[in-house]
XYZ file of N, CA and C in Angstrom:
795
model
N -50.908 22.176 -94.588
C -50.728 23.276 -93.872
C -49.189 23.202 -93.097
N -48.405 24.195 -92.956
C -47.457 24.186 -92.201
C -47.712 24.510 -90.767
N -47.061 23.347 -89.921
C -47.191 23.627 -88.420
C -46.832 24.988 -87.901
N -47.677 25.872 -87.347
C -47.179 27.007 -86.376
C -47.147 26.752 -85.028
N -46.145 26.708 -84.537
C -45.813 26.598 -82.974
C -46.202 27.787 -81.918
N -47.135 27.826 -81.047
C -47.342 28.993 -80.490
C -46.374 29.028 -79.267
N -46.527 30.258 -78.752
C -45.366 30.682 -77.605
C -46.086 29.803 -76.310
N -47.273 29.519 -76.150
C -47.628 28.701 -74.987
C -47.024 27.142 -75.125
N -46.909 26.680 -76.466
C -46.409 25.398 -76.618
C -44.981 25.378 -76.510
N -44.117 26.470 -76.891
C -42.769 26.527 -76.705
C -42.429 26.524 -75.422
N -43.138 27.487 -74.379
C -43.025 27.245 -73.034
C -43.315 26.124 -72.341
N -44.078 25.360 -72.654
C -44.610 24.058 -72.065
C -43.153 23.110 -72.462
N -42.875 23.182 -73.781
C -41.845 22.163 -74.246
C -40.572 22.335 -73.485
N -40.286 23.845 -73.294
C -39.140 24.234 -72.361
C -39.032 23.676 -71.056
N -40.226 23.817 -70.472
C -40.520 23.375 -68.929
C -40.264 21.856 -68.941
N -40.758 20.825 -69.754
C -40.540 19.305 -70.063
C -39.169 19.327 -70.130
N -38.129 19.982 -71.217
C -36.981 19.720 -71.113
C -36.341 19.973 -70.066
N -36.621 20.930 -69.460
C -35.908 21.708 -68.112
C -35.915 20.486 -67.105
N -37.269 19.885 -66.834
C -37.428 19.013 -65.789
C -36.717 17.575 -66.254
N -36.769 17.380 -67.661
C -35.897 16.226 -68.062
C -34.303 16.278 -67.698
N -33.857 17.436 -67.658
C -32.510 17.536 -67.458
C -32.047 17.912 -65.954
N -33.353 17.867 -65.163
C -33.296 18.267 -63.771
C -32.622 19.483 -63.250
N -33.068 20.532 -64.137
C -32.495 21.745 -63.970
C -33.759 22.443 -62.913
N -33.334 23.450 -62.495
C -33.997 24.213 -61.421
C -34.482 25.515 -62.385
N -35.393 26.448 -62.315
C -35.524 27.332 -63.218
C -34.159 28.431 -63.102
N -33.643 28.661 -61.749
C -32.484 29.522 -61.478
C -31.100 29.009 -62.301
N -31.144 27.508 -62.272
C -30.023 26.926 -62.771
C -30.055 27.117 -64.434
N -31.192 27.026 -65.165
C -31.150 27.116 -66.353
C -31.301 28.614 -66.849
N -31.752 29.595 -66.144
C -31.706 30.930 -66.627
C -30.271 31.486 -66.777
N -29.417 31.018 -65.736
C -28.138 31.408 -65.383
C -27.307 30.804 -66.505
N -27.486 29.544 -67.054
C -27.201 28.720 -68.270
C -27.103 29.700 -69.585
N -28.707 30.176 -69.720
C -29.052 30.976 -70.872
C -28.539 32.340 -70.950
N -28.410 32.706 -69.852
C -27.860 34.283 -69.612
C -29.032 35.289 -69.662
N -30.080 34.585 -68.958
C -31.468 35.654 -68.727
C -31.663 35.724 -67.316
N -32.845 36.262 -66.819
C -33.044 36.458 -65.587
C -34.120 35.340 -65.376
N -34.187 34.852 -64.124
C -35.013 33.665 -63.540
C -36.513 34.397 -63.807
N -37.062 35.492 -63.536
C -38.531 35.960 -64.017
C -38.560 35.939 -65.484
N -37.698 36.131 -66.104
C -37.733 36.137 -67.761
C -38.073 34.773 -68.336
N -37.286 33.788 -67.473
C -37.344 32.296 -67.773
C -38.941 31.998 -67.407
N -39.373 32.409 -66.110
C -40.475 32.043 -65.809
C -41.678 32.750 -67.023
N -41.700 34.012 -67.443
C -42.401 34.377 -68.446
C -42.383 33.474 -69.822
N -41.097 32.935 -70.160
C -41.011 32.162 -71.201
C -41.865 30.932 -71.123
N -41.715 30.396 -70.018
C -42.292 28.959 -69.834
C -43.785 29.123 -69.769
N -44.553 30.115 -69.170
C -45.896 30.606 -69.240
C -46.128 30.998 -70.605
N -45.530 31.108 -71.723
C -45.935 31.512 -73.069
C -45.941 32.939 -73.058
N -45.732 33.813 -71.989
C -45.826 35.242 -72.063
C -44.964 35.914 -72.664
N -43.797 35.512 -72.928
C -42.595 36.260 -73.622
C -42.160 35.515 -74.719
N -41.859 35.992 -76.014
C -41.302 35.278 -77.010
C -40.000 35.133 -77.084
N -39.672 34.224 -77.981
C -38.104 34.045 -78.267
C -37.597 34.142 -79.795
N -36.441 35.060 -79.721
C -35.975 34.743 -81.214
C -35.089 33.658 -81.136
N -34.578 33.734 -82.779
C -33.724 32.439 -83.024
C -32.552 32.169 -82.257
N -31.973 33.296 -81.956
C -30.728 33.016 -81.261
C -30.927 32.403 -79.696
N -32.101 32.951 -79.024
C -32.372 32.592 -78.130
C -32.901 31.051 -78.100
N -33.614 30.664 -79.037
C -33.754 29.103 -79.097
C -32.544 28.239 -79.307
N -31.639 28.984 -80.118
C -30.319 28.137 -80.224
C -29.670 27.987 -78.793
N -29.651 29.226 -78.212
C -29.017 28.810 -76.727
C -29.838 27.839 -75.881
N -31.294 27.661 -75.977
C -31.772 26.883 -75.151
C -31.431 25.365 -75.800
N -31.415 25.176 -77.249
C -31.287 24.219 -77.748
C -29.848 23.381 -77.206
N -28.902 24.153 -77.213
C -27.267 23.878 -76.643
C -27.454 23.611 -75.334
N -28.048 24.049 -74.510
C -27.995 23.952 -73.039
C -28.936 22.470 -72.711
N -30.171 22.545 -73.313
C -30.857 21.449 -73.024
C -30.810 20.377 -74.034
N -29.968 20.162 -74.789
C -29.526 19.292 -75.878
C -30.652 18.691 -76.734
N -31.411 19.833 -77.452
C -32.382 19.130 -78.364
C -32.252 19.917 -79.586
N -32.874 18.983 -80.780
C -32.788 19.562 -82.317
C -33.855 20.676 -82.479
N -33.597 21.733 -83.063
C -34.436 22.823 -83.268
C -35.571 22.517 -84.345
N -35.151 21.450 -85.287
C -36.307 20.902 -85.969
C -37.243 20.027 -85.628
N -36.598 19.394 -84.463
C -37.587 18.451 -83.841
C -38.447 19.363 -82.673
N -37.963 20.203 -81.878
C -38.722 20.945 -81.140
C -39.670 21.915 -81.804
N -39.443 22.182 -83.023
C -40.325 23.143 -83.756
C -41.559 22.298 -84.415
N -41.377 20.929 -84.205
C -42.360 20.221 -85.160
C -43.705 19.966 -84.453
N -44.524 19.260 -85.072
C -45.954 19.216 -84.445
C -45.892 18.066 -83.408
N -45.094 16.944 -83.744
C -44.949 15.916 -83.134
C -43.724 15.673 -81.972
N -43.296 16.876 -81.369
C -42.553 16.771 -80.571
C -42.990 16.030 -79.324
N -42.121 15.180 -79.003
C -42.527 14.156 -77.841
C -42.360 14.224 -76.511
N -41.347 15.341 -76.238
C -41.027 15.356 -74.689
C -41.931 16.278 -74.086
N -42.646 17.046 -74.706
C -43.555 18.019 -74.013
C -44.741 17.337 -73.587
N -45.098 17.793 -72.022
C -46.309 16.992 -71.583
C -47.230 18.227 -71.322
N -48.432 17.878 -70.681
C -49.632 18.996 -70.526
C -49.073 19.325 -69.282
N -48.610 20.687 -69.425
C -48.213 21.550 -68.045
C -49.010 22.528 -68.001
N -49.748 22.566 -66.742
C -50.624 23.978 -66.435
C -50.032 25.091 -65.825
N -50.471 26.408 -65.919
C -49.762 27.338 -65.204
C -49.647 27.130 -63.936
N -50.705 26.581 -63.102
C -50.858 26.329 -61.754
C -49.476 25.506 -61.411
N -48.907 24.434 -62.162
C -48.074 23.898 -61.657
C -46.366 24.528 -61.886
N -46.589 25.481 -63.097
C -45.298 26.384 -63.019
C -45.258 27.051 -61.832
N -46.130 27.783 -61.429
C -46.396 28.593 -60.435
C -45.967 27.988 -59.126
N -46.547 26.670 -58.887
C -46.419 26.043 -57.716
C -44.663 25.516 -57.504
N -44.273 25.269 -58.632
C -42.736 24.626 -58.508
C -41.933 26.196 -58.310
N -42.086 27.136 -59.037
C -41.289 28.543 -58.835
C -41.437 29.012 -57.623
N -42.648 28.881 -56.860
C -42.705 29.641 -55.380
C -42.110 28.748 -54.425
N -42.066 27.539 -54.698
C -41.519 26.524 -53.823
C -40.098 26.462 -53.963
N -39.784 26.629 -55.198
C -37.998 26.922 -55.578
C -37.498 28.208 -54.649
N -38.151 29.045 -54.741
C -37.848 30.521 -54.329
C -38.653 31.355 -53.524
N -38.895 31.228 -52.212
C -39.640 31.689 -51.094
C -39.215 32.967 -50.822
N -39.851 33.915 -50.961
C -39.612 35.336 -50.632
C -40.320 35.504 -49.167
N -39.540 35.530 -48.192
C -40.076 36.042 -46.796
C -39.982 37.348 -46.170
N -40.979 37.909 -46.354
C -41.126 39.393 -45.871
C -40.364 39.629 -44.791
N -39.806 40.794 -44.402
C -39.326 41.381 -43.102
C -39.672 42.891 -42.915
N -40.984 43.031 -42.373
C -41.215 44.474 -42.539
C -40.254 45.453 -41.773
N -40.022 46.457 -42.523
C -39.132 47.603 -41.893
C -40.279 48.780 -41.847
N -40.654 48.810 -40.450
C -41.349 49.718 -39.741
C -41.195 51.139 -40.148
N -39.889 51.872 -39.934
C -39.647 52.844 -40.323
C -39.595 53.489 -42.123
N -39.448 52.462 -42.783
C -39.771 52.574 -44.185
C -41.246 52.573 -44.221
N -41.796 51.703 -43.966
C -43.322 51.722 -43.733
C -44.019 53.198 -43.630
N -43.443 53.640 -42.645
C -44.165 55.086 -41.949
C -43.894 56.168 -43.127
N -42.661 55.769 -43.502
C -42.328 57.156 -44.352
C -43.015 57.111 -45.771
N -43.142 55.915 -46.139
C -44.042 55.540 -47.497
C -45.124 56.124 -47.412
N -45.869 55.853 -46.265
C -47.273 56.135 -45.864
C -47.341 57.693 -45.878
N -46.412 58.337 -45.329
C -46.461 59.729 -45.320
C -46.162 60.432 -46.644
N -45.350 59.616 -47.414
C -45.101 60.103 -49.050
C -46.395 59.761 -49.692
N -47.006 58.865 -49.624
C -48.122 58.650 -50.369
C -49.359 59.821 -50.051
N -49.505 59.832 -48.746
C -50.696 60.766 -47.908
C -50.220 62.107 -48.693
N -48.985 62.506 -48.542
C -48.512 64.240 -48.933
C -49.240 64.105 -50.386
N -49.004 63.007 -51.356
C -49.344 63.063 -52.846
C -51.076 63.394 -52.788
N -51.785 62.380 -52.124
C -53.063 62.202 -52.389
C -54.085 62.265 -51.184
N -53.486 62.732 -50.008
C -54.553 62.622 -48.938
C -55.606 63.596 -49.328
N -55.509 64.759 -49.900
C -56.717 65.776 -49.947
C -57.715 65.307 -51.148
N -57.366 64.092 -51.683
C -58.278 63.699 -52.783
C -59.447 63.097 -51.701
N -60.833 63.266 -52.166
C -62.184 62.668 -51.351
C -62.126 61.061 -51.429
N -61.529 60.558 -52.638
C -61.718 58.995 -52.603
C -60.713 58.153 -51.879
N -59.717 58.961 -51.519
C -58.622 58.334 -50.811
C -58.660 58.051 -49.458
N -59.416 56.949 -49.005
C -59.658 56.494 -47.784
C -58.891 55.265 -47.450
N -59.341 54.453 -46.477
C -58.212 53.252 -46.167
C -58.196 52.323 -47.251
N -59.410 52.082 -47.978
C -59.409 51.256 -49.214
C -58.437 51.372 -50.193
N -58.402 52.669 -50.542
C -57.960 53.212 -51.590
C -56.249 53.202 -51.273
N -56.026 53.828 -49.953
C -54.508 53.684 -49.080
C -53.952 52.458 -49.420
N -54.792 51.541 -48.787
C -54.155 50.002 -48.472
C -53.740 49.312 -50.187
N -54.557 49.635 -51.167
C -54.251 49.346 -52.576
C -53.003 49.968 -53.005
N -52.955 51.229 -52.526
C -51.583 51.907 -53.141
C -50.540 51.401 -52.633
N -50.538 51.167 -51.411
C -49.450 50.439 -50.757
C -49.263 49.077 -51.400
N -50.332 48.145 -51.609
C -50.048 46.779 -52.187
C -49.308 46.828 -53.551
N -49.908 47.730 -54.510
C -49.427 47.842 -55.824
C -47.675 48.574 -55.713
N -47.497 49.449 -55.028
C -46.114 50.114 -54.798
C -45.285 48.756 -54.342
N -45.581 48.069 -53.353
C -44.754 47.164 -52.766
C -44.517 45.814 -53.990
N -45.462 45.546 -54.485
C -45.493 44.275 -55.584
C -44.860 44.925 -57.098
N -45.432 46.108 -57.259
C -44.535 46.581 -58.533
C -43.166 46.749 -58.308
N -42.694 47.152 -57.078
C -41.285 47.276 -56.905
C -40.730 45.864 -56.725
N -41.322 44.949 -56.398
C -40.666 43.577 -56.180
C -40.493 42.966 -57.743
N -41.640 43.114 -58.647
C -41.408 42.597 -59.832
C -40.422 43.263 -60.380
N -40.036 44.538 -60.395
C -39.380 45.302 -61.105
C -37.705 45.111 -60.541
N -37.531 44.881 -59.298
C -36.214 45.067 -58.531
C -35.678 43.642 -57.942
N -36.759 42.735 -57.589
C -36.502 41.365 -57.017
C -36.070 41.677 -55.642
N -36.710 42.896 -55.040
C -36.500 43.096 -53.567
C -37.434 43.824 -53.245
N -37.575 43.574 -51.700
C -38.865 44.162 -50.954
C -38.688 45.665 -50.774
N -39.553 46.434 -50.844
C -39.731 47.772 -50.341
C -39.870 47.966 -48.868
N -41.174 47.683 -48.427
C -41.278 47.733 -47.167
C -41.072 46.534 -46.378
N -41.261 45.355 -47.083
C -41.155 44.001 -46.279
C -42.421 43.640 -45.797
N -43.486 44.178 -46.004
C -44.965 44.286 -45.338
C -44.993 42.796 -45.701
N -46.033 41.857 -44.978
C -46.642 40.765 -45.264
C -48.270 41.049 -45.465
N -48.783 40.774 -47.098
C -50.080 40.919 -47.516
C -50.800 39.807 -47.172
N -51.839 39.714 -46.784
C -52.782 38.302 -46.503
C -54.087 38.659 -47.327
N -54.432 37.792 -48.189
C -55.821 37.653 -49.250
C -56.733 37.534 -48.082
N -57.449 38.624 -48.021
C -58.645 38.982 -46.999
C -60.000 39.335 -48.112
N -61.136 39.195 -47.491
C -62.363 39.494 -48.246
C -62.201 40.802 -48.848
N -61.644 41.553 -48.407
C -61.740 43.312 -48.721
C -60.418 43.335 -49.243
N -59.696 42.415 -49.844
C -58.713 42.665 -50.734
C -56.972 42.293 -49.729
N -55.947 42.858 -50.563
C -54.903 42.499 -50.140
C -54.455 43.478 -48.817
N -54.449 43.113 -47.530
C -54.378 43.993 -46.458
C -52.790 43.800 -45.981
N -52.116 44.734 -45.649
C -50.660 44.608 -45.010
C -50.967 44.503 -43.566
N -50.285 43.333 -43.098
C -50.498 42.930 -41.782
C -49.691 43.942 -40.790
N -50.194 44.037 -39.654
C -49.574 45.120 -38.793
C -49.755 46.507 -38.964
N -50.407 46.788 -40.098
C -50.727 48.242 -40.351
C -51.242 48.941 -39.457
N -52.568 48.499 -38.691
C -53.364 49.081 -37.788
C -52.508 49.651 -36.785
N -51.552 48.801 -36.192
C -50.506 49.134 -35.157
C -49.545 50.407 -35.450
N -49.151 50.209 -36.921
C -48.288 51.254 -37.306
C -49.125 52.826 -37.435
N -50.238 52.631 -38.026
C -51.073 53.644 -37.909
C -51.411 54.399 -36.699
N -51.752 53.484 -35.621
C -52.022 53.970 -34.496
C -50.839 54.632 -33.780
N -49.385 53.998 -34.068
C -48.605 54.708 -33.155
C -48.263 56.097 -34.172
N -48.472 56.115 -35.453
C -48.402 57.615 -36.316
C -49.221 58.482 -35.578
N -50.569 57.874 -35.103
C -51.491 59.189 -34.732
C -50.913 59.306 -33.323
N -50.825 58.627 -32.512
C -50.383 58.975 -31.149
C -48.898 59.819 -31.189
N -48.229 59.828 -32.210
C -46.760 60.488 -32.475
C -47.265 61.689 -33.197
N -48.547 62.153 -33.519
C -48.695 63.257 -34.158
C -48.269 63.117 -35.671
N -48.165 61.994 -36.456
C -47.366 62.131 -37.559
C -48.504 62.198 -38.694
N -49.629 61.549 -38.104
C -50.929 61.501 -38.839
C -52.134 61.721 -38.319
N -53.124 62.123 -38.958
C -54.405 62.588 -38.111
C -55.603 61.469 -38.762
N -56.289 61.116 -37.817
C -57.371 60.130 -38.502
C -58.655 60.955 -38.542
N -59.169 60.871 -39.753
C -60.582 61.352 -39.784
C -61.836 60.536 -40.291
N -62.748 60.604 -39.527
C -64.091 59.822 -39.907
C -64.855 60.350 -40.545
N -65.211 60.284 -41.801
C -66.107 60.911 -42.507
C -67.169 60.276 -43.365
N -67.863 60.898 -44.145
C -68.901 60.132 -44.962
C -68.690 60.447 -46.478
N -68.594 59.406 -47.406
C -68.327 59.877 -48.822
C -69.258 58.940 -49.540
N -70.115 59.850 -50.220
C -70.992 59.077 -51.326
C -71.929 58.268 -50.458
N -72.302 58.531 -49.247
C -73.165 58.152 -48.350
C -72.745 56.963 -47.464
N -71.591 56.562 -47.678
C -70.970 55.508 -46.713
C -69.960 56.060 -46.021
N -69.498 55.330 -44.775
C -68.668 55.704 -43.693
C -67.136 55.794 -44.392
N -66.435 56.586 -44.032
C -64.929 56.622 -44.684
C -64.018 57.045 -43.573
N -62.912 56.152 -43.552
C -61.538 56.405 -42.754
C -60.566 57.020 -43.648
N -60.181 58.306 -43.129
C -58.892 58.761 -44.047
C -57.901 59.444 -42.878
N -56.691 59.407 -43.574
C -55.586 59.952 -42.706
C -55.056 61.070 -43.478
N -54.610 62.135 -42.547
C -53.829 63.026 -42.992
C -52.568 63.594 -42.511
N -51.579 63.849 -43.385
C -49.968 63.774 -43.245
C -49.900 64.983 -42.153
N -49.474 64.836 -41.052
C -49.286 65.883 -40.085
C -47.611 66.381 -40.168
N -46.834 65.681 -41.065
C -45.288 65.919 -41.121
C -45.066 65.329 -42.599
N -43.752 65.576 -42.998
C -43.431 65.273 -44.469
C -42.623 64.036 -44.028
N -42.537 63.363 -45.137
C -41.831 62.156 -45.225
C -40.136 62.569 -44.953
N -39.590 61.552 -44.440
C -38.059 61.721 -44.357
C -37.604 61.194 -45.753
N -37.229 61.747 -46.784
C -36.687 61.086 -48.327
C -35.618 60.895 -48.315
N -34.704 60.912 -47.218
C -33.415 60.312 -47.155
C -33.619 58.685 -46.903
N -34.720 58.358 -46.585
C -34.832 57.092 -46.217
C -35.492 56.305 -47.479
N -35.755 57.187 -48.387
C -36.403 56.518 -49.511
C -35.446 56.272 -50.665
N -35.030 55.293 -51.564
C -34.319 55.433 -52.633
C -35.137 55.997 -53.816
N -34.298 56.506 -54.698
C -34.891 57.047 -55.784
C -35.625 56.212 -56.599
N -35.199 54.822 -56.994
C -36.271 53.830 -57.682
C -37.460 53.485 -56.498
N -37.439 53.571 -55.345
C -38.775 53.442 -54.588
C -39.384 54.525 -54.794
N -39.301 55.979 -54.932
C -40.100 57.046 -54.983
C -40.580 57.007 -56.490
N -39.978 56.526 -57.332
C -40.344 56.446 -58.897
C -41.641 55.468 -58.939
N -41.323 54.399 -58.250
C -42.400 53.262 -58.340
C -43.620 53.848 -57.770
N -43.446 54.343 -56.447
C -44.561 54.736 -55.709
C -45.313 56.017 -56.739
N -44.542 56.763 -57.237
C -44.940 58.041 -57.983
C -45.782 57.721 -59.051
N -45.440 56.194 -59.638
C -46.045 55.831 -60.972
C -47.376 55.360 -60.437
N -47.460 54.339 -59.386
C -48.899 54.189 -58.765
C -49.808 54.975 -58.385
N -49.351 56.166 -57.590
C -50.034 57.188 -57.258
C -50.630 57.830 -58.336
N -49.869 58.313 -59.522
C -50.309 58.913 -60.604
C -51.353 58.119 -61.398
N -51.052 56.918 -61.404
C -52.166 55.851 -62.124
C -53.438 55.503 -61.168
N -53.390 55.641 -59.942
C -54.362 55.006 -59.430
C -55.138 55.809 -58.331
N -54.526 56.847 -57.955
C -55.174 57.561 -56.749
C -56.212 58.409 -57.015
N -56.507 58.404 -58.265
C -58.049 59.158 -58.504
C -59.152 57.822 -58.493
N -58.832 56.726 -58.759
C -59.810 55.684 -58.833
C -60.710 55.498 -57.477
N -61.988 55.172 -57.391
C -62.563 54.867 -56.508
C -62.171 53.612 -56.079
N -62.651 53.482 -54.817
C -62.413 52.376 -53.715
C -62.990 50.988 -54.494
N -64.128 51.135 -55.165
C -64.458 49.955 -55.806
C -63.616 49.655 -57.325
N -63.286 50.603 -57.885
C -62.342 50.460 -59.195
C -60.928 49.893 -58.715
N -60.390 50.469 -57.840
C -59.148 49.962 -57.483
C -58.977 48.385 -56.731
N -60.145 48.202 -55.906
C -60.101 46.915 -55.363
C -60.911 45.833 -56.432
N -61.440 46.180 -57.538
C -61.747 45.388 -58.398
C -60.424 45.221 -59.535
N -59.641 45.929 -59.529
C -58.138 45.949 -60.334
C -57.360 45.036 -59.571
N -57.335 45.376 -58.379
C -56.308 44.245 -57.477
C -56.921 42.805 -57.581
N -58.346 42.489 -57.498
C -58.633 41.362 -57.505
C -58.153 40.467 -58.912
N -57.983 41.187 -60.067
C -57.430 40.638 -61.205
C -55.944 40.638 -61.291
N -55.382 40.960 -60.173
C -53.751 40.799 -60.041
C -53.247 39.576 -59.726
N -52.344 38.927 -60.520
C -51.870 37.432 -60.710
C -51.597 37.134 -59.039
N -50.927 37.979 -58.295
C -50.546 37.563 -56.617
C -51.912 37.507 -55.961
N -52.723 38.078 -56.342
C -54.066 37.754 -55.501
C -54.838 36.798 -55.991
N -54.927 36.469 -57.365
C -55.424 35.330 -58.008
C -55.039 33.911 -57.527
N -53.803 34.045 -57.649
C -52.960 32.414 -57.051
C -52.907 32.317 -55.687
N -53.371 33.202 -54.700
C -53.066 33.118 -53.159
C -54.487 32.489 -52.770
N -54.221 31.910 -51.858
C -55.617 31.173 -51.031
C -56.126 31.945 -49.982
N -57.587 31.797 -49.870
C -58.338 33.003 -48.970
C -57.822 32.835 -47.512
N -57.378 33.867 -47.164
C -56.751 33.817 -45.661
C -55.471 33.681 -45.566
N -54.614 33.373 -46.548
C -53.214 32.844 -46.382
C -52.448 34.226 -47.105
N -51.102 34.285 -46.744
C -50.086 35.336 -47.218
C -49.916 35.338 -48.712
N -49.768 36.402 -49.462
C -49.770 36.488 -50.676
C -48.096 36.561 -50.933
N -47.400 35.524 -51.682
C -46.248 35.327 -51.945
C -45.735 36.383 -52.892
N -44.786 37.233 -52.789
C -44.000 38.094 -53.620
C -43.633 37.677 -55.004
N -43.174 36.172 -55.155
C -42.800 35.788 -56.159
C -44.104 35.834 -57.213
N -45.196 35.881 -56.826
C -46.323 35.709 -57.813
C -46.366 37.061 -58.718
N -45.482 38.055 -58.365
C -45.605 39.112 -59.350
C -44.926 38.941 -60.609
N -44.308 37.836 -60.876
C -43.492 37.537 -62.034
C -44.497 36.720 -62.845
N -45.560 36.674 -62.677
C -46.572 35.786 -63.434
C -47.725 36.660 -64.193
N -47.359 38.257 -63.727
C -48.381 39.237 -64.113
C -48.322 39.080 -65.505
N -49.706 39.484 -66.266
C -49.342 39.902 -67.432
C -50.232 41.541 -67.638
N -50.155 41.979 -68.779
C -50.419 43.363 -69.145
C -51.879 43.503 -68.844
N -52.499 44.483 -67.953
C -51.763 45.729 -67.757
C -50.903 45.765 -66.390
N -51.196 44.621 -65.852
C -50.599 44.616 -64.259
C -48.827 44.451 -64.383
N -48.451 44.117 -65.282
C -46.666 43.676 -65.369
C -46.084 45.150 -65.500
N -45.164 45.405 -64.821
C -44.586 46.733 -64.897
C -42.988 46.536 -65.477
N -42.817 45.334 -65.410
C -41.311 44.986 -66.269
C -41.437 44.630 -67.533
N -40.450 44.832 -68.432
C -40.270 44.297 -69.854
C -39.362 43.276 -69.861
N -39.873 41.978 -69.953
C -38.971 40.973 -69.757
C -38.172 40.746 -70.997
N -38.819 41.068 -72.255
C -38.222 40.934 -73.344
C -36.869 41.776 -73.728
N -36.997 43.169 -73.373
C -36.443 44.117 -73.411
C -34.996 44.129 -72.580
N -35.448 43.612 -71.360
C -34.314 43.697 -70.540
C -32.981 42.720 -70.755
N -33.562 41.506 -71.445
C -32.779 40.375 -71.826
C -31.727 40.772 -73.287
N -32.246 41.731 -73.976
C -31.673 41.981 -74.979
C -30.650 43.120 -74.812
N -30.484 43.635 -73.920
C -29.589 44.956 -73.408
C -28.363 44.012 -73.491
């Protein structure tokens, strides 16, 4: 029977060859002519390669395609997703820097669109912020609000948000409502003014719009359960900050970036 190599095996073999050549992911991605997140997807076995791309890897990493595609290829070692994640996060650490003005206007923008929905209390609002921030980072490799999210028992919570919301209440930008929803206490926020759209880029509004359209009708339980399956949450330790770089390890339906298509343009 002819040996059929899997995407996962290809990824592990590329990792082993890259490490043997002592290339970082950034180095190899530049030499191949793809983005570093795309290389991450390849190494994790989540993105396929065509023959031309394999030839590029063979030229840069100096291996024979016949040997590489054989069952007895010897360089490949047992490499886990955890090892690839740890290496990549250590290689490029994204340090958030909170933009308070941007955060306030994004809160107003989200609330303008869905504050009237009875399910949108604090829990749903926090998750809409989380997915807006991490989806934007996965797509553009830049932070939108610069908020730092921490893995806490009730989900990814943006730090300093309480003080931002309190300041917005004090300045009559939003109104706080304490209500009951399905028999449970609910904290809701109502916008008292419109967002300053001059402070939001078109790409930011587009990402937020997609998140709101997809998730703003979900219950607090549904959106929380969805967030708990997202790769940034899964690979973060309890009580610690969630690294934005982990967005590049997402799989469908969480991933919002077409890694295959972007490198074929």
